[in-house]
Amino acid sequence: GAVVSQHPSRVICKSGTSVKIECRSLDFQATTMFWYRQFPKQSLMLMATSNEGSKATYEQGVEKDKFLINHASLTLSTLTVTSAHPEDSSFYICSARGGASVYEQYFGPGTRLTVT
Amino acid sequence: GQNIDQPTEMTATEGAIVQINCTYQTSGFNGLFWYQQHAGEAPTFLSYNVLDGLEEKGRFSSFLSRSKGYSYLLLKELQMKDSASYLCASDTGGFKTIFGAGTRLFVKA
């Protein structure tokens, strides 16, 4: 149980285009979902926290107009990188809370974004 | 401020024991996570310590001292597949988790 999926796993896009990444909790209702980005050999950096039906809470330094987050249902959150630039190339990981364990976060497999 | 320190890299031999240390200083603290992350993959949960002391779970054990802001992950009977990054993370409350940069463990034959 407590499986989180992400789609796509890899995406390559051209500079200036937008990319949408989906995060789904497959067998539980995720009351809270998190979006992280990770650069090579670095830590996971929390970008934003989203609760179903409400606006996401963004971390300091994260542009909310550039990284659009929609938590439309208890099983789906999406991250849209708008007008992508090469510096947005990174590993994006979502996680979800709300399974049987109160504290545990269940991570998706991640999405490797490359902007050319 | 938020600060989590752990060694960048460690090397150990197959069958041996290795201890990965972590010190943390975060505004708010509910508990301490350890995650394992293989290259190019998402982290997988290993442990969550709330109370002081050692918690054992098979080959992996995790220790916490809240007064010292210190934790360690102990891996016994190392296997080649244990080569990965190990992330220490502070549960700061409000569902917010702060991650350390991770310790890359290399297990050699």
PDB file of C-alpha atoms in Angstrom:
ATOM      1  CA  GLY A   1       0.000   0.000   0.000  1.00  0.00           C
ATOM      2  CA  ALA A   2       0.842   3.735   0.010  1.00  0.00           C
ATOM      3  CA  VAL A   3       2.022   4.016  -3.577  1.00  0.00           C
ATOM      4  CA  VAL A   4       2.636   7.350  -5.237  1.00  0.00           C
ATOM      5  CA  SER A   5       3.104   7.621  -8.978  1.00  0.00           C
ATOM      6  CA  GLN A   6       4.531  10.422 -11.063  1.00  0.00           C
ATOM      7  CA  HIS A   7       4.161  11.086 -14.738  1.00  0.00           C
ATOM      8  CA  PRO A   8       6.158  11.536 -16.848  1.00  0.00           C
ATOM      9  CA  SER A   9       9.328   9.974 -15.520  1.00  0.00           C
ATOM     10  CA  ARG A  10      11.454  11.899 -17.999  1.00  0.00           C
ATOM     11  CA  VAL A  11      10.697  14.901 -20.158  1.00  0.00           C
ATOM     12  CA  ILE A  12      12.754  17.004 -22.497  1.00  0.00           C
ATOM     13  CA  CYS A  13      11.314  20.315 -23.596  1.00  0.00           C
ATOM     14  CA  LYS A  14      12.425  23.419 -25.395  1.00  0.00           C
ATOM     15  CA  SER A  15      13.128  26.660 -23.646  1.00  0.00           C
ATOM     16  CA  GLY A  16       9.991  28.777 -23.335  1.00  0.00           C
ATOM     17  CA  THR A  17       7.511  25.931 -23.286  1.00  0.00           C
ATOM     18  CA  SER A  18       5.494  24.689 -20.308  1.00  0.00           C
ATOM     19  CA  VAL A  19       5.623  21.240 -18.777  1.00  0.00           C
ATOM     20  CA  LYS A  20       3.079  19.567 -16.522  1.00  0.00           C
ATOM     21  CA  ILE A  21       4.034  16.866 -14.041  1.00  0.00           C
ATOM     22  CA  GLU A  22       1.373  14.737 -12.375  1.00  0.00           C
ATOM     23  CA  CYS A  23       1.570  13.171  -8.947  1.00  0.00           C
ATOM     24  CA  ARG A  24      -1.003  10.593  -7.900  1.00  0.00           C
ATOM     25  CA  SER A  25      -1.576   8.658  -4.708  1.00  0.00           C
ATOM     26  CA  LEU A  26      -2.802   5.312  -5.980  1.00  0.00           C
ATOM     27  CA  ASP A  27      -4.221   3.593  -2.940  1.00  0.00           C
ATOM     28  CA  PHE A  28      -4.813   6.263  -0.331  1.00  0.00           C
ATOM     29  CA  GLN A  29      -6.185   9.758  -0.027  1.00  0.00           C
ATOM     30  CA  ALA A  30      -3.411  12.304   0.249  1.00  0.00           C
ATOM     31  CA  THR A  31      -4.450  15.155   2.471  1.00  0.00           C
ATOM     32  CA  THR A  32      -1.172  16.913   1.818  1.00  0.00           C
ATOM     33  CA  MET A  33       1.232  16.704  -1.088  1.00  0.00           C
ATOM     34  CA  PHE A  34       4.712  18.150  -1.372  1.00  0.00           C
ATOM     35  CA  TRP A  35       6.842  19.107  -4.335  1.00  0.00           C
ATOM     36  CA  TYR A  36      10.622  18.960  -4.147  1.00  0.00           C
ATOM     37  CA  ARG A  37      13.428  19.555  -6.560  1.00  0.00           C
ATOM     38  CA  GLN A  38      16.831  17.990  -6.335  1.00  0.00           C
ATOM     39  CA  PHE A  39      20.039  18.926  -8.106  1.00  0.00           C
ATOM     40  CA  PRO A  40      22.778  16.313  -8.577  1.00  0.00           C
ATOM     41  CA  LYS A  41      24.467  15.343  -5.333  1.00  0.00           C
ATOM     42  CA  GLN A  42      22.361  17.824  -3.408  1.00  0.00           C
ATOM     43  CA  SER A  43      19.523  17.616  -0.951  1.00  0.00           C
ATOM     44  CA  LEU A  44      15.831  17.655  -1.654  1.00  0.00           C
ATOM     45  CA  MET A  45      14.632  21.228  -1.595  1.00  0.00           C
ATOM     46  CA  LEU A  46      11.000  21.723  -0.672  1.00  0.00           C
ATOM     47  CA  MET A  47       9.278  23.911  -3.231  1.00  0.00           C
ATOM     48  CA  ALA A  48       5.712  23.951  -2.002  1.00  0.00           C
ATOM     49  CA  THR A  49       3.103  22.222   0.104  1.00  0.00           C
ATOM     50  CA  SER A  50      -0.383  21.714  -1.212  1.00  0.00           C
ATOM     51  CA  ASN A  51      -3.615  20.685   0.422  1.00  0.00           C
ATOM     52  CA  GLU A  52      -6.597  19.472  -1.543  1.00  0.00           C
ATOM     53  CA  GLY A  53      -8.872  22.284  -2.617  1.00  0.00           C
ATOM     54  CA  SER A  54      -6.708  25.119  -1.360  1.00  0.00           C
ATOM     55  CA  LYS A  55      -3.849  27.194  -2.663  1.00  0.00           C
ATOM     56  CA  ALA A  56      -0.354  25.836  -2.350  1.00  0.00           C
ATOM     57  CA  THR A  57       2.070  27.268   0.186  1.00  0.00           C
ATOM     58  CA  TYR A  58       5.335  28.115  -1.533  1.00  0.00           C
ATOM     59  CA  GLU A  59       8.741  28.185   0.089  1.00  0.00           C
ATOM     60  CA  GLN A  60      10.749  31.358   0.109  1.00  0.00           C
ATOM     61  CA  GLY A  61      12.441  31.975  -3.201  1.00  0.00           C
ATOM     62  CA  VAL A  62      10.099  29.769  -5.232  1.00  0.00           C
ATOM     63  CA  GLU A  63       8.161  31.718  -7.853  1.00  0.00           C
ATOM     64  CA  LYS A  64       4.500  30.776  -7.625  1.00  0.00           C
ATOM     65  CA  ASP A  65       3.765  32.135 -11.100  1.00  0.00           C
ATOM     66  CA  LYS A  66       6.473  29.986 -12.586  1.00  0.00           C
ATOM     67  CA  PHE A  67       5.734  26.782 -10.710  1.00  0.00           C
ATOM     68  CA  LEU A  68       1.971  26.375 -10.753  1.00  0.00           C
ATOM     69  CA  ILE A  69       0.604  23.787  -8.370  1.00  0.00           C
ATOM     70  CA  ASN A  70      -2.923  22.453  -8.458  1.00  0.00           C
ATOM     71  CA  HIS A  71      -4.193  19.928  -5.913  1.00  0.00           C
ATOM     72  CA  ALA A  72      -7.522  19.213  -7.527  1.00  0.00           C
ATOM     73  CA  SER A  73      -8.444  16.080  -5.623  1.00  0.00           C
ATOM     74  CA  LEU A  74      -7.293  13.914  -2.738  1.00  0.00           C
ATOM     75  CA  THR A  75      -5.342  11.728  -5.122  1.00  0.00           C
ATOM     76  CA  LEU A  76      -3.904  14.163  -7.666  1.00  0.00           C
ATOM     77  CA  SER A  77      -1.570  17.123  -7.604  1.00  0.00           C
ATOM     78  CA  THR A  78       0.061  18.717 -10.624  1.00  0.00           C
ATOM     79  CA  LEU A  79       3.121  20.896 -10.996  1.00  0.00           C
ATOM     80  CA  THR A  80       3.376  23.015 -14.134  1.00  0.00           C
ATOM     81  CA  VAL A  81       6.708  24.592 -14.957  1.00  0.00           C
ATOM     82  CA  THR A  82       5.791  27.577 -17.088  1.00  0.00           C
ATOM     83  CA  SER A  83       8.102  29.151 -19.651  1.00  0.00           C
ATOM     84  CA  ALA A  84      10.816  26.683 -18.794  1.00  0.00           C
ATOM     85  CA  HIS A  85      14.471  27.668 -18.986  1.00  0.00           C
ATOM     86  CA  PRO A  86      17.595  25.488 -18.911  1.00  0.00           C
ATOM     87  CA  GLU A  87      18.168  26.384 -15.247  1.00  0.00           C
ATOM     88  CA  ASP A  88      14.838  24.680 -14.451  1.00  0.00           C
ATOM     89  CA  SER A  89      16.384  21.371 -15.480  1.00  0.00           C
ATOM     90  CA  SER A  90      16.279  19.220 -12.379  1.00  0.00           C
ATOM     91  CA  PHE A  91      14.839  16.143 -10.719  1.00  0.00           C
ATOM     92  CA  TYR A  92      11.344  16.920  -9.422  1.00  0.00           C
ATOM     93  CA  ILE A  93       9.901  14.649  -6.755  1.00  0.00           C
ATOM     94  CA  CYS A  94       6.477  14.696  -5.185  1.00  0.00           C
ATOM     95  CA  SER A  95       5.449  13.119  -1.931  1.00  0.00           C
ATOM     96  CA  ALA A  96       2.163  12.574  -0.198  1.00  0.00           C
ATOM     97  CA  ARG A  97       0.952  12.273   3.339  1.00  0.00           C
ATOM     98  CA  GLY A  98      -2.320  10.736   4.442  1.00  0.00           C
ATOM     99  CA  GLY A  99      -1.736   7.028   4.409  1.00  0.00           C
ATOM    100  CA  ALA A 100      -2.017   4.701   7.354  1.00  0.00           C
ATOM    101  CA  SER A 101       1.068   6.252   8.930  1.00  0.00           C
ATOM    102  CA  VAL A 102       0.464   9.742  10.269  1.00  0.00           C
ATOM    103  CA  TYR A 103       3.999  11.021   9.855  1.00  0.00           C
ATOM    104  CA  GLU A 104       5.371   9.155   6.889  1.00  0.00           C
ATOM    105  CA  GLN A 105       5.756  10.755   3.498  1.00  0.00           C
ATOM    106  CA  TYR A 106       5.445   8.494   0.491  1.00  0.00           C
ATOM    107  CA  PHE A 107       7.573   9.606  -2.403  1.00  0.00           C
ATOM    108  CA  GLY A 108       6.854   9.344  -6.076  1.00  0.00           C
ATOM    109  CA  PRO A 109       9.559   7.997  -8.390  1.00  0.00           C
ATOM    110  CA  GLY A 110      10.526  11.472  -9.584  1.00  0.00           C
ATOM    111  CA  THR A 111      10.537  13.283 -12.913  1.00  0.00           C
ATOM    112  CA  ARG A 112      13.743  14.195 -14.690  1.00  0.00           C
ATOM    113  CA  LEU A 113      13.177  17.481 -16.548  1.00  0.00           C
ATOM    114  CA  THR A 114      15.674  18.644 -19.150  1.00  0.00           C
ATOM    115  CA  VAL A 115      15.142  22.013 -20.798  1.00  0.00           C
ATOM    116  CA  THR A 116      17.136  22.570 -23.970  1.00  0.00           C
TER     117      THR A 116
ATOM    118  CA  GLY B   1      17.897  28.861  10.868  1.00  0.00           C
ATOM    119  CA  GLN B   2      17.660  25.390   9.468  1.00  0.00           C
ATOM    120  CA  ASN B   3      20.790  23.308   9.457  1.00  0.00           C
ATOM    121  CA  ILE B   4      21.300  19.591   8.979  1.00  0.00           C
ATOM    122  CA  ASP B   5      24.822  18.220   8.731  1.00  0.00           C
ATOM    123  CA  GLN B   6      25.926  14.778   7.680  1.00  0.00           C
ATOM    124  CA  PRO B   7      29.126  13.515   6.055  1.00  0.00           C
ATOM    125  CA  THR B   8      29.273  13.784   2.290  1.00  0.00           C
ATOM    126  CA  GLU B   9      30.667  10.334   1.584  1.00  0.00           C
ATOM    127  CA  MET B  10      31.590   7.137   3.401  1.00  0.00           C
ATOM    128  CA  THR B  11      33.113   3.871   2.267  1.00  0.00           C
ATOM    129  CA  ALA B  12      32.719   0.523   3.993  1.00  0.00           C
ATOM    130  CA  THR B  13      33.355  -3.139   3.274  1.00  0.00           C
ATOM    131  CA  GLU B  14      30.743  -5.761   2.540  1.00  0.00           C
ATOM    132  CA  GLY B  15      29.702  -7.539   5.742  1.00  0.00           C
ATOM    133  CA  ALA B  16      30.907  -4.731   7.982  1.00  0.00           C
ATOM    134  CA  ILE B  17      29.023  -2.217  10.122  1.00  0.00           C
ATOM    135  CA  VAL B  18      28.810   1.484   9.303  1.00  0.00           C
ATOM    136  CA  GLN B  19      27.416   4.401  11.282  1.00  0.00           C
ATOM    137  CA  ILE B  20      26.211   7.537   9.522  1.00  0.00           C
ATOM    138  CA  ASN B  21      25.953  10.551  11.805  1.00  0.00           C
ATOM    139  CA  CYS B  22      23.633  13.517  11.526  1.00  0.00           C
ATOM    140  CA  THR B  23      23.373  16.699  13.540  1.00  0.00           C
ATOM    141  CA  TYR B  24      20.430  18.986  13.184  1.00  0.00           C
ATOM    142  CA  GLN B  25      19.351  22.416  14.244  1.00  0.00           C
ATOM    143  CA  THR B  26      15.898  23.348  13.032  1.00  0.00           C
ATOM    144  CA  SER B  27      13.165  25.696  14.178  1.00  0.00           C
ATOM    145  CA  GLY B  28      10.644  23.173  15.376  1.00  0.00           C
ATOM    146  CA  PHE B  29      11.292  19.495  15.805  1.00  0.00           C
ATOM    147  CA  ASN B  30       8.884  16.597  16.015  1.00  0.00           C
ATOM    148  CA  GLY B  31      11.101  13.754  14.933  1.00  0.00           C
ATOM    149  CA  LEU B  32      13.979  12.602  12.745  1.00  0.00           C
ATOM    150  CA  PHE B  33      13.678  10.675   9.489  1.00  0.00           C
ATOM    151  CA  TRP B  34      16.192   8.545   7.669  1.00  0.00           C
ATOM    152  CA  TYR B  35      15.673   7.804   3.988  1.00  0.00           C
ATOM    153  CA  GLN B  36      17.621   5.740   1.479  1.00  0.00           C
ATOM    154  CA  GLN B  37      17.969   7.052  -2.057  1.00  0.00           C
ATOM    155  CA  HIS B  38      19.540   5.216  -4.964  1.00  0.00           C
ATOM    156  CA  ALA B  39      20.842   7.327  -7.831  1.00  0.00           C
ATOM    157  CA  GLY B  40      18.079   8.637 -10.060  1.00  0.00           C
ATOM    158  CA  GLU B  41      15.341   7.305  -7.815  1.00  0.00           C
ATOM    159  CA  ALA B  42      13.082   8.750  -5.154  1.00  0.00           C
ATOM    160  CA  PRO B  43      13.874   8.316  -1.459  1.00  0.00           C
ATOM    161  CA  THR B  44      12.481   5.346   0.422  1.00  0.00           C
ATOM    162  CA  PHE B  45      11.576   5.511   4.082  1.00  0.00           C
ATOM    163  CA  LEU B  46      13.870   3.779   6.576  1.00  0.00           C
ATOM    164  CA  SER B  47      12.997   5.104  10.014  1.00  0.00           C
ATOM    165  CA  TYR B  48      11.395   7.831  12.079  1.00  0.00           C
ATOM    166  CA  ASN B  49      12.597   8.551  15.629  1.00  0.00           C
ATOM    167  CA  VAL B  50      10.551  10.657  18.004  1.00  0.00           C
ATOM    168  CA  LEU B  51      11.919   9.562  21.377  1.00  0.00           C
ATOM    169  CA  ASP B  52      15.523   9.390  22.516  1.00  0.00           C
ATOM    170  CA  GLY B  53      17.221   6.063  22.110  1.00  0.00           C
ATOM    171  CA  LEU B  54      17.929   3.339  19.637  1.00  0.00           C
ATOM    172  CA  GLU B  55      15.318   1.731  17.431  1.00  0.00           C
ATOM    173  CA  GLU B  56      16.259  -1.445  15.639  1.00  0.00           C
ATOM    174  CA  LYS B  57      14.686  -2.674  12.452  1.00  0.00           C
ATOM    175  CA  GLY B  58      16.461  -5.647  10.958  1.00  0.00           C
ATOM    176  CA  ARG B  59      19.909  -4.710   9.678  1.00  0.00           C
ATOM    177  CA  PHE B  60      19.181  -1.016  10.135  1.00  0.00           C
ATOM    178  CA  SER B  61      19.004   0.840  13.440  1.00  0.00           C
ATOM    179  CA  SER B  62      18.501   4.516  14.139  1.00  0.00           C
ATOM    180  CA  PHE B  63      19.410   6.521  17.225  1.00  0.00           C
ATOM    181  CA  LEU B  64      18.210   9.895  18.418  1.00  0.00           C
ATOM    182  CA  SER B  65      19.324  12.318  21.116  1.00  0.00           C
ATOM    183  CA  ARG B  66      17.024  15.303  21.154  1.00  0.00           C
ATOM    184  CA  SER B  67      19.051  17.199  23.746  1.00  0.00           C
ATOM    185  CA  LYS B  68      22.165  16.953  21.566  1.00  0.00           C
ATOM    186  CA  GLY B  69      20.425  17.451  18.236  1.00  0.00           C
ATOM    187  CA  TYR B  70      22.076  14.252  17.061  1.00  0.00           C
ATOM    188  CA  SER B  71      21.089  11.097  15.281  1.00  0.00           C
ATOM    189  CA  TYR B  72      22.807   8.206  13.609  1.00  0.00           C
ATOM    190  CA  LEU B  73      21.870   5.410  11.248  1.00  0.00           C
ATOM    191  CA  LEU B  74      23.604   2.100  11.841  1.00  0.00           C
ATOM    192  CA  LEU B  75      23.817  -0.427   9.031  1.00  0.00           C
ATOM    193  CA  LYS B  76      24.935  -3.959   9.889  1.00  0.00           C
ATOM    194  CA  GLU B  77      26.042  -6.833   7.676  1.00  0.00           C
ATOM    195  CA  LEU B  78      26.539  -4.474   4.779  1.00  0.00           C
ATOM    196  CA  GLN B  79      25.552  -5.672   1.338  1.00  0.00           C
ATOM    197  CA  MET B  80      26.534  -4.269  -2.044  1.00  0.00           C
ATOM    198  CA  LYS B  81      22.948  -3.168  -2.598  1.00  0.00           C
ATOM    199  CA  ASP B  82      23.265  -0.845   0.403  1.00  0.00           C
ATOM    200  CA  SER B  83      25.396   1.472  -1.730  1.00  0.00           C
ATOM    201  CA  ALA B  84      23.187   4.559  -1.907  1.00  0.00           C
ATOM    202  CA  SER B  85      22.680   7.986  -0.435  1.00  0.00           C
ATOM    203  CA  TYR B  86      21.245   8.182   3.055  1.00  0.00           C
ATOM    204  CA  LEU B  87      19.248  11.280   3.862  1.00  0.00           C
ATOM    205  CA  CYS B  88      18.731  12.604   7.356  1.00  0.00           C
ATOM    206  CA  ALA B  89      15.639  14.798   7.638  1.00  0.00           C
ATOM    207  CA  SER B  90      14.008  16.798  10.400  1.00  0.00           C
ATOM    208  CA  ASP B  91      10.250  16.781  10.811  1.00  0.00           C
ATOM    209  CA  THR B  92       9.838  20.382  11.859  1.00  0.00           C
ATOM    210  CA  GLY B  93       6.092  20.223  12.390  1.00  0.00           C
ATOM    211  CA  GLY B  94       3.282  21.492  10.215  1.00  0.00           C
ATOM    212  CA  PHE B  95       4.075  18.634   7.829  1.00  0.00           C
ATOM    213  CA  LYS B  96       7.314  20.333   6.848  1.00  0.00           C
ATOM    214  CA  THR B  97      10.420  18.196   6.493  1.00  0.00           C
ATOM    215  CA  ILE B  98      13.917  19.618   6.060  1.00  0.00           C
ATOM    216  CA  PHE B  99      16.407  17.309   4.380  1.00  0.00           C
ATOM    217  CA  GLY B 100      20.144  17.095   4.784  1.00  0.00           C
ATOM    218  CA  ALA B 101      22.327  16.852   1.684  1.00  0.00           C
ATOM    219  CA  GLY B 102      22.727  13.119   2.142  1.00  0.00           C
ATOM    220  CA  THR B 103      25.646  10.787   2.758  1.00  0.00           C
ATOM    221  CA  ARG B 104      26.780   8.736  -0.209  1.00  0.00           C
ATOM    222  CA  LEU B 105      27.740   5.288   1.013  1.00  0.00           C
ATOM    223  CA  PHE B 106      29.978   3.095  -1.110  1.00  0.00           C
ATOM    224  CA  VAL B 107      30.101  -0.583  -0.170  1.00  0.00           C
ATOM    225  CA  LYS B 108      33.112  -2.419  -1.564  1.00  0.00           C
ATOM    226  CA  ALA B 109      33.740  -6.126  -1.808  1.00  0.00           C
TER     227      ALA B 109
END
